[in-house]
Short mmCIF file of C-alpha atoms and ligand atoms in Angstrom, two decimals:
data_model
loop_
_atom_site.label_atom_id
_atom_site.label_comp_id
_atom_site.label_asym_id
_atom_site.label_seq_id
_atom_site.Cartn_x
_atom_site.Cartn_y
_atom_site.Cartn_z
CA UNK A 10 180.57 17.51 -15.96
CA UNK A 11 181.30 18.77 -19.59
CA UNK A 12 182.87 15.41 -20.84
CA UNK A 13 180.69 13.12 -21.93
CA UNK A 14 183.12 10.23 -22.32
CA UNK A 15 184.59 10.83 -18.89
CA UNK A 16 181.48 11.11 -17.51
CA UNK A 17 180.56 7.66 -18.99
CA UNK A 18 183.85 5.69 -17.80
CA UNK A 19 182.86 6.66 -14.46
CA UNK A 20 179.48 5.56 -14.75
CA UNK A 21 180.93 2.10 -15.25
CA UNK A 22 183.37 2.19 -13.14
CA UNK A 23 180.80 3.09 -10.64
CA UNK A 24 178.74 0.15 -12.19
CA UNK A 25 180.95 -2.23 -12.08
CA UNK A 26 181.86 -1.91 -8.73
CA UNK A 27 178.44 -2.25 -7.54
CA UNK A 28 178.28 -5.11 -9.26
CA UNK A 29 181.15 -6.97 -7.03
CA UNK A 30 179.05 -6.75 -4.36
CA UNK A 31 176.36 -9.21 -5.68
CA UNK A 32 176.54 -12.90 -4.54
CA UNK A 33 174.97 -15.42 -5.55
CA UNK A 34 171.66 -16.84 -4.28
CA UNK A 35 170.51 -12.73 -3.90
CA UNK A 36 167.70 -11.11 -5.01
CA UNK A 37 169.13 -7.51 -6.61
CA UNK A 38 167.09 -4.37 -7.24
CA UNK A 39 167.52 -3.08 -10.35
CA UNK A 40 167.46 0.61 -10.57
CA UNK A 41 167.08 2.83 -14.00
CA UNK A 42 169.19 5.18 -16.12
CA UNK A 43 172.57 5.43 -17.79
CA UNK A 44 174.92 4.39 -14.66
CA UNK A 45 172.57 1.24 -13.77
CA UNK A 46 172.89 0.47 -17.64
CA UNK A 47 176.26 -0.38 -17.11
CA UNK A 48 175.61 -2.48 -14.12
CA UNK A 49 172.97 -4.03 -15.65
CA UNK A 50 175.38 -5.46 -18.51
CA UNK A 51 177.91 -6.41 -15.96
CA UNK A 52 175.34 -8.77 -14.29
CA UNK A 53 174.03 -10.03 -17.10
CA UNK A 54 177.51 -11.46 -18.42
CA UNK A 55 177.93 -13.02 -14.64
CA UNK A 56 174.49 -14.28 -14.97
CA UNK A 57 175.52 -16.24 -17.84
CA UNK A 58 178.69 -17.04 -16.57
CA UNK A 59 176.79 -18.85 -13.50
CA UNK A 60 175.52 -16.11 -11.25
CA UNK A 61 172.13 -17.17 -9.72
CA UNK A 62 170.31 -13.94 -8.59
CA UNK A 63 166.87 -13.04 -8.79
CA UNK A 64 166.25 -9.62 -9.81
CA UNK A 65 163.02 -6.71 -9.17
CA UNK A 66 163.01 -4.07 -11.54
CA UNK A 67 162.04 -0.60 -11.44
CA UNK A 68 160.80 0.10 -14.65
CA UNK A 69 159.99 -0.76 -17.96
CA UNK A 70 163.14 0.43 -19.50
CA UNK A 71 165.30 -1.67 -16.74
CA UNK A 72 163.06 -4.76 -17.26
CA UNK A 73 163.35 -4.22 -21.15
CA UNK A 74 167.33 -4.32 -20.63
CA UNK A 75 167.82 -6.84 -17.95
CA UNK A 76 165.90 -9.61 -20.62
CA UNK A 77 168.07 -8.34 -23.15
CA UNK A 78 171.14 -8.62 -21.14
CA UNK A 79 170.11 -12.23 -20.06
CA UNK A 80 168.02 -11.38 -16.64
CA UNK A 81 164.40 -12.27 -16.25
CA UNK A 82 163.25 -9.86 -13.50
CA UNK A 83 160.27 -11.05 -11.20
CA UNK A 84 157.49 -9.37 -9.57
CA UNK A 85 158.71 -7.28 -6.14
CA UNK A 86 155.67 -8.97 -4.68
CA UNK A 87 156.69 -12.35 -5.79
CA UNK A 88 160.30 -11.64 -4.46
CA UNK A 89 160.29 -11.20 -0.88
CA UNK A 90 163.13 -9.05 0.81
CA UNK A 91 165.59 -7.24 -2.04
CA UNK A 92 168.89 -8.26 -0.91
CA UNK A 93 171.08 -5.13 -2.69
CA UNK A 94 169.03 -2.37 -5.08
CA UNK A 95 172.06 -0.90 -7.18
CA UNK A 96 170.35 2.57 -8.32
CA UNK A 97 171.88 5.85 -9.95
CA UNK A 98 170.79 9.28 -8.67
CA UNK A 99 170.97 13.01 -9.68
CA UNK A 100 172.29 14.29 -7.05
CA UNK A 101 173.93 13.02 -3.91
CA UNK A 102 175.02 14.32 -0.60
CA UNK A 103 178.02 13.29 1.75
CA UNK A 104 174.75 13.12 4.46
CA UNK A 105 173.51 9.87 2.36
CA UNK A 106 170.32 12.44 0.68
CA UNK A 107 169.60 12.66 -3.02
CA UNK A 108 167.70 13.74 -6.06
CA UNK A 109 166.38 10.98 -8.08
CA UNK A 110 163.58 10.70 -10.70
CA UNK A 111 165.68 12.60 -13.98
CA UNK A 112 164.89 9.37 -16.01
CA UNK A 113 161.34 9.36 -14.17
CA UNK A 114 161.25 6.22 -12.43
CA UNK A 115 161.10 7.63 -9.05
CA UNK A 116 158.29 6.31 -8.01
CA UNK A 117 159.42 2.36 -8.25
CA UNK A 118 162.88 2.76 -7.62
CA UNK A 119 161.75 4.66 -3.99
CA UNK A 120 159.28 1.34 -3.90
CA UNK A 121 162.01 -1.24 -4.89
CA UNK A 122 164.53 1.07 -2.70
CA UNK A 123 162.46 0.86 0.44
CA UNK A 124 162.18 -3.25 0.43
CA UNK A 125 165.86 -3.37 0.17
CA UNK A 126 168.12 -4.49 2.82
CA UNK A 127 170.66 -2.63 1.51
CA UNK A 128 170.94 0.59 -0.75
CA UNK A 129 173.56 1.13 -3.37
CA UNK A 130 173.73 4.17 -5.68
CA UNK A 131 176.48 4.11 -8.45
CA UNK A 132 177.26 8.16 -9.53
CA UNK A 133 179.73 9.63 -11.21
CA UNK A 134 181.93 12.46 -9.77
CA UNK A 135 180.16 15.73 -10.87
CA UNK A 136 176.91 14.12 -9.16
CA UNK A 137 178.40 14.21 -5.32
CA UNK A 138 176.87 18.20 -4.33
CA UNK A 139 177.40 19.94 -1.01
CA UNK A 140 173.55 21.50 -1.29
CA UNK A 141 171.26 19.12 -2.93
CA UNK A 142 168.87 21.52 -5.34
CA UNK A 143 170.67 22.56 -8.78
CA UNK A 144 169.30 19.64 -10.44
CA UNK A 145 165.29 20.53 -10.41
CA UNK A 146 163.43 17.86 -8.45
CA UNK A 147 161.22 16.01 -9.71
CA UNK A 148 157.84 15.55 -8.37
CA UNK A 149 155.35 12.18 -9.93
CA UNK A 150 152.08 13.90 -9.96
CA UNK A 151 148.08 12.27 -10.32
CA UNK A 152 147.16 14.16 -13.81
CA UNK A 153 143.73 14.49 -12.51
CA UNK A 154 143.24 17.64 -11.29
CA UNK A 155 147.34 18.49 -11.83
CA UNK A 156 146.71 22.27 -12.53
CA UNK A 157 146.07 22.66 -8.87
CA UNK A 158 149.01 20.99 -8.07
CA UNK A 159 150.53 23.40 -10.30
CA UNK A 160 149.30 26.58 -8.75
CA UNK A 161 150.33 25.37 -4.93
CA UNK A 162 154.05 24.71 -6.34
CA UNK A 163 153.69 28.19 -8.09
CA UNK A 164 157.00 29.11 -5.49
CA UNK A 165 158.85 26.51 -6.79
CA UNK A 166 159.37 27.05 -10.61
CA UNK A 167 157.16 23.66 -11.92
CA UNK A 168 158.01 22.59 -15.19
CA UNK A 169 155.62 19.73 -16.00
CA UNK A 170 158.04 17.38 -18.29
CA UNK A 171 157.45 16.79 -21.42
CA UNK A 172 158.23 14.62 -24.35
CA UNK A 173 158.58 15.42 -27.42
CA UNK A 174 154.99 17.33 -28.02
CA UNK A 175 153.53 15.52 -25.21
CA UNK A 176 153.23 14.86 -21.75
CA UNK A 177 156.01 12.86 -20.12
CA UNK A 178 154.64 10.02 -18.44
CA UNK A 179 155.75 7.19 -15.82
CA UNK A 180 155.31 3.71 -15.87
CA UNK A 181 152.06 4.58 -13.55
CA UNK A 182 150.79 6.74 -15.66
CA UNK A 183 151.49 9.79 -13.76
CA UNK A 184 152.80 13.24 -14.71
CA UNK A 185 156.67 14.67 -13.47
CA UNK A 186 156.91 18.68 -12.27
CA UNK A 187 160.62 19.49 -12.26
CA UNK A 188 160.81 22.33 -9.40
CA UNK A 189 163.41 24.20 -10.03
CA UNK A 190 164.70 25.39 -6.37
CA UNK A 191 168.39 25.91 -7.11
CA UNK A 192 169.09 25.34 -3.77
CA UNK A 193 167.20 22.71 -0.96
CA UNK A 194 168.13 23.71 2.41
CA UNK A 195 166.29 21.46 4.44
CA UNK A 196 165.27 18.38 2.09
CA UNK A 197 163.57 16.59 4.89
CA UNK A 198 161.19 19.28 5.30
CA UNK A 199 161.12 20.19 1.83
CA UNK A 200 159.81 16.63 1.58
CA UNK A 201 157.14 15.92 4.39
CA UNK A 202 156.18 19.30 2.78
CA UNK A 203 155.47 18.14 -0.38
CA UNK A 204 153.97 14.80 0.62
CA UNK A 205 151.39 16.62 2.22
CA UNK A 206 149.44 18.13 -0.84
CA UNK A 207 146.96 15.51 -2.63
CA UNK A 208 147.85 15.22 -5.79
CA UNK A 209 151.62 14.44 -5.23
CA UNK A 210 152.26 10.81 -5.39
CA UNK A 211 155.99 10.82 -4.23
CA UNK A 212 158.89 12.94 -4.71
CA UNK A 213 162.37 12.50 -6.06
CA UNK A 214 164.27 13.25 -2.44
CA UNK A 215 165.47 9.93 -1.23
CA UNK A 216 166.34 10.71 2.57
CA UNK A 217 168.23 8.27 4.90
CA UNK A 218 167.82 6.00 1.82
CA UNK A 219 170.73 5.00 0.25
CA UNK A 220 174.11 2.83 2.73
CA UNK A 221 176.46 3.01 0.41
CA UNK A 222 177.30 5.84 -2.67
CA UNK A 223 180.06 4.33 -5.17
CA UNK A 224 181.41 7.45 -7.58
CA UNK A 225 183.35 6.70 -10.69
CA UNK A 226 186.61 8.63 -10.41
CA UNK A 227 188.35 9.25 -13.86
CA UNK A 228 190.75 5.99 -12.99
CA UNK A 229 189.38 4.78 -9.81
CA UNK A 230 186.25 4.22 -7.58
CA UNK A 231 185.57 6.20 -4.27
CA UNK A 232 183.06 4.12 -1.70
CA UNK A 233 180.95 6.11 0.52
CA UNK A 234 179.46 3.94 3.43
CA UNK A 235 176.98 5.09 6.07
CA UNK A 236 177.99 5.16 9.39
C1 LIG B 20 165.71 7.61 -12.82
C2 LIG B 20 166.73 7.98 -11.82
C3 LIG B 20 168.15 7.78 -12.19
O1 LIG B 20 168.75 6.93 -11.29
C4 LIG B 20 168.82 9.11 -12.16
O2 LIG B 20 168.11 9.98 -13.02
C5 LIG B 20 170.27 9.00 -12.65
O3 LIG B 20 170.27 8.64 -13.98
P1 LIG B 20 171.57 8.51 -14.84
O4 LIG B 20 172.34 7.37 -14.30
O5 LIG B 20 171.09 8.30 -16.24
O6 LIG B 20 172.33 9.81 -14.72
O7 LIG B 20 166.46 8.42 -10.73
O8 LIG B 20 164.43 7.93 -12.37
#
């Protein structure tokens, strides 16, 4: 999607939305990037306007936001079952599949995703793909020993990420290889594949994760649910 500003009302829209779905006395996942931003904010203002919640982040950035917004996340191991994780993606599929991990976090939100009763991803139009794959997927790897890793992905176009002159790396530490696939026919497979070489700690495809996909339509919201 070209415009940014569009692409941001939808976002929040998409946020926002989410957001009416929290109640209080729940414990909320917090996912990471620019959509869960929004929601984010919107909790925060009904946390001060009363909302009891208790929230489990997914990464520094989130945690750093949600005590700025008003939210004082707890441990996930402190917090027993997630209620609702609200969580952007990359990618998503009208099959429920997705790409996740472009701000890095994969590895906690699959964590916080997987202890969640229910799974809510907040997009905004130009994210909802037929074939999952254009956006390159992102892969956390163990740096020890990563140049291995490297060679046995050699098919799929690694990019290990950087930032700025350095390294990009997650809140564990670990290093991101964007594979750049174009296309994922079979992202199950694709997957189990990829889980399979030591080295790989998890990988951006979230399959059979997410209920519910809420995408931020110019004026309106569009709510995907799982049947
Ligand atoms: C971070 C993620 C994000 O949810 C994903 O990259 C979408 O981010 P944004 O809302 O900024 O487009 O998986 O690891």
């Amino acid at each position: 999607m070209a415009d940014k500003s569009l692409q941001d009302k939808e976002k929040k829209l998409a946020a926002e939305k989410a957001v009416e779905y929290i109640e209080n006395g729940m414990t909320v996942g917090l996912g990471t990037g620019s959509t869960v931003y929004f929601a984010i904010r919107k909790l925060g203002e009904k946390v001060k306007q009363g909302l009891k919640i208790k929230a489990v982040s997914s990464s520094n950035v989130s945690t750093d936001l949600a005590r700025s917004s008003g939210i004082e996340p707890v441990s996930i191991d402190d917090a027993g079952e997630i209620d609702i994780n609200i969580d952007g993606a990359d990618e998503a599929d009208r099959d429920f599949n997705g790409i996740k991990g472009g701000g890095g976090a994969l590895l906690f939100e699959k964590i916080v995703a997987l202890n969640s009763g229910r799974n809510i991803w907040i997009v905004d139009s130009g994210k909802l793909v037929k074939t999952l794959g254009k956006f390159p997927l992102p892969v956390e790897v163990i740096p020890f020993g990563h140049k291995g890793v490297l060679k046995i992905l050699e098919e799929y176009n690694p990019v290990i990420r950087k930032r700025g002159d350095s390294y990009y790396k997650t809140d564990s530490g670990n290093l991101i290889f964007d594979l750049n696939m174009n296309r994922i026919n079979d992202p199950l497979a694709l997957d189990m594949e990829l889980k399979q070489i030591t080295g790989i700690v998890e990988t951006g495809l979230f399959i059979n994760i997410a209920d519910t996909i809420i995408i931020g339509k110019e004026n309106s919201t569009e709510v995907l649910f799982k049947k």
